[in-house]
PDB file of C-alpha atoms in Angstrom:
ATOM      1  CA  UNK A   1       0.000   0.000   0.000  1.00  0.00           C
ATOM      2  CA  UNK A   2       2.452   2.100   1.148  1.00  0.00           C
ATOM      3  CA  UNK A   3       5.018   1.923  -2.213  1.00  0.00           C
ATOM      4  CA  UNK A   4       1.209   2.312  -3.994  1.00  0.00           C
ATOM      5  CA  UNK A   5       1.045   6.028  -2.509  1.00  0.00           C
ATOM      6  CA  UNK A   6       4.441   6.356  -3.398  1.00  0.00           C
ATOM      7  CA  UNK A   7       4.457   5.830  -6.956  1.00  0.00           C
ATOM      8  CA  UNK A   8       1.018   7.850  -7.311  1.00  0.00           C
ATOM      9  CA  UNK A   9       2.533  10.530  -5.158  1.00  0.00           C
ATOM     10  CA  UNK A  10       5.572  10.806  -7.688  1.00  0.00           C
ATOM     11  CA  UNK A  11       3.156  10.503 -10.685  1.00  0.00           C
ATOM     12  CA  UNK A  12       4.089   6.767 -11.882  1.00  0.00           C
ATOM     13  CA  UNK A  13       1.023   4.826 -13.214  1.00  0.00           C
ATOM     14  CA  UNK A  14       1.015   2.192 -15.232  1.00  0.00           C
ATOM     15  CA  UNK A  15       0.528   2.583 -18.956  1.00  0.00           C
ATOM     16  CA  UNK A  16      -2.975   1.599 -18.880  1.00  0.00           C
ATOM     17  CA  UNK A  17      -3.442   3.927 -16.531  1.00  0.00           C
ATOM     18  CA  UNK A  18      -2.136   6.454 -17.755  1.00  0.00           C
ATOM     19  CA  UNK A  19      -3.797   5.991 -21.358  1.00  0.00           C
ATOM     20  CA  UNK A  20      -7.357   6.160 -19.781  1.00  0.00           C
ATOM     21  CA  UNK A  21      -6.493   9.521 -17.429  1.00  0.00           C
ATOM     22  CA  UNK A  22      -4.967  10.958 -21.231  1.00  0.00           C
ATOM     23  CA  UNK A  23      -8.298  10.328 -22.835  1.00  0.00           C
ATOM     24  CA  UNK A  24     -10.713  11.262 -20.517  1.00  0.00           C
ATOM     25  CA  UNK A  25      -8.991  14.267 -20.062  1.00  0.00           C
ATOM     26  CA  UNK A  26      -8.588  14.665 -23.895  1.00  0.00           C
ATOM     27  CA  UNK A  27     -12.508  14.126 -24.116  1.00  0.00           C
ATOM     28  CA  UNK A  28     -13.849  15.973 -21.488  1.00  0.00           C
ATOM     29  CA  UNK A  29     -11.317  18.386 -21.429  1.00  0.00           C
ATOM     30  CA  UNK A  30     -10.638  18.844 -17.848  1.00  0.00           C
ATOM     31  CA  UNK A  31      -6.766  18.713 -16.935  1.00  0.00           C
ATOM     32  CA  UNK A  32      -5.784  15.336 -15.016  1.00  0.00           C
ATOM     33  CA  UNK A  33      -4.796  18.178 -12.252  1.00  0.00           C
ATOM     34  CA  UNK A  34      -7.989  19.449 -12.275  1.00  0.00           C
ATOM     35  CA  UNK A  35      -9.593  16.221 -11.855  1.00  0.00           C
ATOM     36  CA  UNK A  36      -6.821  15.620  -8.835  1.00  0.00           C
ATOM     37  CA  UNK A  37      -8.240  18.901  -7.558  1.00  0.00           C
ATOM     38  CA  UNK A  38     -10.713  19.330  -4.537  1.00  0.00           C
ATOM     39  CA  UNK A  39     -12.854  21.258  -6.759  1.00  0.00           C
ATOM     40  CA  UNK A  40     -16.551  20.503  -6.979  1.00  0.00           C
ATOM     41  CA  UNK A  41     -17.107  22.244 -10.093  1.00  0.00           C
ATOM     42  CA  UNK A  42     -19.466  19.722 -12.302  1.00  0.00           C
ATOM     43  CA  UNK A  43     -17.263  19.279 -15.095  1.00  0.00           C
ATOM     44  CA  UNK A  44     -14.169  18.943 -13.173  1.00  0.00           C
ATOM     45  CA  UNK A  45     -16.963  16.157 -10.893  1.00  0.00           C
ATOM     46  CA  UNK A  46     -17.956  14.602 -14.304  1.00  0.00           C
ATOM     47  CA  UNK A  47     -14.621  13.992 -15.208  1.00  0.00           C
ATOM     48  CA  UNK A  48     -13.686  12.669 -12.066  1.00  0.00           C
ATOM     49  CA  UNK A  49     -16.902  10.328 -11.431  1.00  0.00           C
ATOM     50  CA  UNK A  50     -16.042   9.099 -15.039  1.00  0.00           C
ATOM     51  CA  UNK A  51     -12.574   8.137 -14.317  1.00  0.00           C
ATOM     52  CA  UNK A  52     -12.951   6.789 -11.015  1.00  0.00           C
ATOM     53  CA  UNK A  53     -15.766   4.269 -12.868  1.00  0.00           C
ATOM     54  CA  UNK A  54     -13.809   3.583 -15.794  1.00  0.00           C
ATOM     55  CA  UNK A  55     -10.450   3.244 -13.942  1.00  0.00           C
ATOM     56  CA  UNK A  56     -12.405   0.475 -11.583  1.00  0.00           C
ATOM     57  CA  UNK A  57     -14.869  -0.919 -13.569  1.00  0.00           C
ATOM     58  CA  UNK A  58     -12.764  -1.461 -16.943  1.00  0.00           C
ATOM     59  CA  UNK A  59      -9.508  -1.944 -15.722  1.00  0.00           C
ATOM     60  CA  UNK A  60     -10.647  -3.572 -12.254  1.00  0.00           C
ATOM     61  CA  UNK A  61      -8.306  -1.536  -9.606  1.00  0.00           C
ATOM     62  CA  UNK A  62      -9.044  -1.623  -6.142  1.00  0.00           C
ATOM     63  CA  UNK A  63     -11.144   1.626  -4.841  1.00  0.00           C
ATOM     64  CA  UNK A  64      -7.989   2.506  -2.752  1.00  0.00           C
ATOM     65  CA  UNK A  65      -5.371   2.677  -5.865  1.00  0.00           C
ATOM     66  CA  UNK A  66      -8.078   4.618  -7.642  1.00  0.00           C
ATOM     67  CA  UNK A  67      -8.320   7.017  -4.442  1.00  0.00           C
ATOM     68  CA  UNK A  68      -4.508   7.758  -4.952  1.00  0.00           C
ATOM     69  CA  UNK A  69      -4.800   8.360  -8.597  1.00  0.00           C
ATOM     70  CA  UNK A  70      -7.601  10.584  -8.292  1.00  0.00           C
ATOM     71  CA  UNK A  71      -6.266  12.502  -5.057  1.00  0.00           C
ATOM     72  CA  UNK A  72      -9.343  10.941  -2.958  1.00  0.00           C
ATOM     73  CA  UNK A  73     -10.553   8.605  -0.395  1.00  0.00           C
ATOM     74  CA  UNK A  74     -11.793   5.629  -1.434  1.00  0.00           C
ATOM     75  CA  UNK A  75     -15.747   5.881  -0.472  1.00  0.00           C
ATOM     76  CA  UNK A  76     -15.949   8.690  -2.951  1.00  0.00           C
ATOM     77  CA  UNK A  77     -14.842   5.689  -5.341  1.00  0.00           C
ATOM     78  CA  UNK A  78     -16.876   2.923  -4.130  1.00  0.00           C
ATOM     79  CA  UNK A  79     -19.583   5.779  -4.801  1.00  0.00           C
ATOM     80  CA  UNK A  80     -18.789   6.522  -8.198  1.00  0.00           C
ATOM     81  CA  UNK A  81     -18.540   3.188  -8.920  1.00  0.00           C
ATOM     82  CA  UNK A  82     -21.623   2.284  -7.376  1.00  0.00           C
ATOM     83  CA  UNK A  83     -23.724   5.388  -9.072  1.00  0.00           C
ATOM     84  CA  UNK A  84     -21.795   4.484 -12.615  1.00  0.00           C
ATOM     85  CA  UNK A  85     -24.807   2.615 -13.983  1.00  0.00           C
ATOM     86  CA  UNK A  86     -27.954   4.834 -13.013  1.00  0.00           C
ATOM     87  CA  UNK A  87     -25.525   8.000 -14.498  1.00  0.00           C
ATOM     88  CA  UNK A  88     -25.504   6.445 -17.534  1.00  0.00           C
ATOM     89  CA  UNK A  89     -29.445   5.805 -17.704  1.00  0.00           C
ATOM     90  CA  UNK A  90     -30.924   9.483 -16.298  1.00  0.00           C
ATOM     91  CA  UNK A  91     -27.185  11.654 -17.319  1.00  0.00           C
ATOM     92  CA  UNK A  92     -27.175  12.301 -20.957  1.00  0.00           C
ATOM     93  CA  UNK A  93     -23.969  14.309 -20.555  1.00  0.00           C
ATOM     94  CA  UNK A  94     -22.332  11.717 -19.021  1.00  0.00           C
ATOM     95  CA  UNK A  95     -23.327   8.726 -21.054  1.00  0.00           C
ATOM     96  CA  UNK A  96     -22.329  11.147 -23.998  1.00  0.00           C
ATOM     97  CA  UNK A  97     -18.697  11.726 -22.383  1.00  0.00           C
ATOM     98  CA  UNK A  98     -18.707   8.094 -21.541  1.00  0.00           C
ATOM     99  CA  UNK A  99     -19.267   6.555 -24.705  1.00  0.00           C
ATOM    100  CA  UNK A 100     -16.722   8.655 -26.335  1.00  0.00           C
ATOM    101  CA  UNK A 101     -14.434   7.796 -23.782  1.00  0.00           C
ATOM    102  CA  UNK A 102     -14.946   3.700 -24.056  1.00  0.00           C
ATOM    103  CA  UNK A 103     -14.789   4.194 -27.793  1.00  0.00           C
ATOM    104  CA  UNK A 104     -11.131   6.032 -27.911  1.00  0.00           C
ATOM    105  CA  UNK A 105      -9.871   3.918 -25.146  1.00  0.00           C
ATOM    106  CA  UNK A 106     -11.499   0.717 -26.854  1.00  0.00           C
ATOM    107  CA  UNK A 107      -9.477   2.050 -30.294  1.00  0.00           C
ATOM    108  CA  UNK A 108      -6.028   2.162 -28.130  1.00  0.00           C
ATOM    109  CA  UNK A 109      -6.316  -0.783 -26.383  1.00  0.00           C
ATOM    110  CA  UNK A 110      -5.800  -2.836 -29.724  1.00  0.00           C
ATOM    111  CA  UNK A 111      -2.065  -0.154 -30.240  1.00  0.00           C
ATOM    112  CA  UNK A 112      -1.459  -0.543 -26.446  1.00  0.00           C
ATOM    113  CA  UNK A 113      -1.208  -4.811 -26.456  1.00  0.00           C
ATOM    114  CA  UNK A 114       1.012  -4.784 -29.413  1.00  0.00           C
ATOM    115  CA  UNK A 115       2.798  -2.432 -27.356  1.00  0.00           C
ATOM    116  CA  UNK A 116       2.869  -4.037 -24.017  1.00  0.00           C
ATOM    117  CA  UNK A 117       3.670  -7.447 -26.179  1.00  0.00           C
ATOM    118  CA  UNK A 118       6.910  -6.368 -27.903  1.00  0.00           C
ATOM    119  CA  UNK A 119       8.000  -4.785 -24.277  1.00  0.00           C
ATOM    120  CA  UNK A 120       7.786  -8.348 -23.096  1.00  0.00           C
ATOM    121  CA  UNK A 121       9.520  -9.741 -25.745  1.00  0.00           C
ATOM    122  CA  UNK A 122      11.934  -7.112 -25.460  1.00  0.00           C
ATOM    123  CA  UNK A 123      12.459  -8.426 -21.700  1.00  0.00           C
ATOM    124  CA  UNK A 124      12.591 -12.092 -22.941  1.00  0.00           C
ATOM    125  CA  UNK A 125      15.235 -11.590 -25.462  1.00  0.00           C
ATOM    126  CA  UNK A 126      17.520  -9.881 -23.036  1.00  0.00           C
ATOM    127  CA  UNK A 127      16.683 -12.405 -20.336  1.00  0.00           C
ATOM    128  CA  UNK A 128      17.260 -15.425 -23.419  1.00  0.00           C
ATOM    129  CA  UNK A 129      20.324 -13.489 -24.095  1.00  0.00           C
ATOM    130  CA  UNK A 130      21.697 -13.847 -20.511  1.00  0.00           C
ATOM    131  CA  UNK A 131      20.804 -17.358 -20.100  1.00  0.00           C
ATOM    132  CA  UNK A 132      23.174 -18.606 -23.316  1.00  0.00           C
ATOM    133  CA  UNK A 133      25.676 -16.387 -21.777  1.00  0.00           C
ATOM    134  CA  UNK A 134      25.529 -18.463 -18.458  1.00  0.00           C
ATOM    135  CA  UNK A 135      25.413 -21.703 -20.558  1.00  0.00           C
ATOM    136  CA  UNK A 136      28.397 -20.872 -22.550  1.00  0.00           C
ATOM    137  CA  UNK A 137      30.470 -20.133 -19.067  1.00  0.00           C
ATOM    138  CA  UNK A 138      29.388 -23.527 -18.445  1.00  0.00           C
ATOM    139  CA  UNK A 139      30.281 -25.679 -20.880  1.00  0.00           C
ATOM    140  CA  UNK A 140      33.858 -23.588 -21.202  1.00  0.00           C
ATOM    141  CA  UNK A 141      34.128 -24.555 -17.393  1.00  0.00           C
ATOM    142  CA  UNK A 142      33.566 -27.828 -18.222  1.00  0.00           C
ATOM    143  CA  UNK A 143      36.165 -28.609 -20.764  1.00  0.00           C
TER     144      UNK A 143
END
């Protein structure tokens, strides 16, 4: 928990992460500091109700790591999340911003697995790489 609040504190987040906070800012065009403000402007409220859902709805993080993101405690989450689904039936504006939302972040998710894939074999190969190395030493100690 701790090293959580750390790495939110000094603004790490995963890629995921940090893909959905770029487009729901990009859509709704609040500032992710904004949204981390204490503000209870409706936009600014919008934008953070929307990325508190989407953050633990779609990409299933606990209230708590969502709280750090979004610079809150993690009721206020639970209550997003919990309010997510009647939003979206009696909130135009927010099923609007929603949809748009799921749709661009639907669109990157395809870019950001061939991404995340070629990262991995990135790792592999240097990790394959290493492994001969150490076999090599081997058989030369061998002989």
């Amino acid at each position: 928990m701790q090293n959580q609040k750390n790495y939110v504190i000094m603004g790490l987040y995963t890629t995921r992460e940090q893909k959905i906070i770029d487009i729901v800012s990009e859509v709704t065009g609040v500032s992710f500091n904004d949204i981390k403000s204490k503000t209870r402007k409706r936009n600014i409220v919008q934008a953070r109700a929307l990325l508190g859902s989407i953050l633990c709805i779609h990409e299933n993080l606990s209230t708590v790591r969502v709280g750090l993101i979004l610079n809150i405690d993690h009721s206020s989450v639970c209550y997003y999340t919990k309010k997510h689904n009647e939003r979206l039936d009696y909130w135009v504006e927010y099923k609007k911003l929603y949809r748009k939302v799921q749709e661009k972040y639907l669109n990157s998710l395809q870019d950001l697995a061939i991404y995340e894939v070629s990262e991995q074999i990135s790792k592999i190969k240097v990790y394959l790489s290493t492994l001969d190395k150490e076999r090599k030493k081997l058989i030369n100690n061998k002989l």
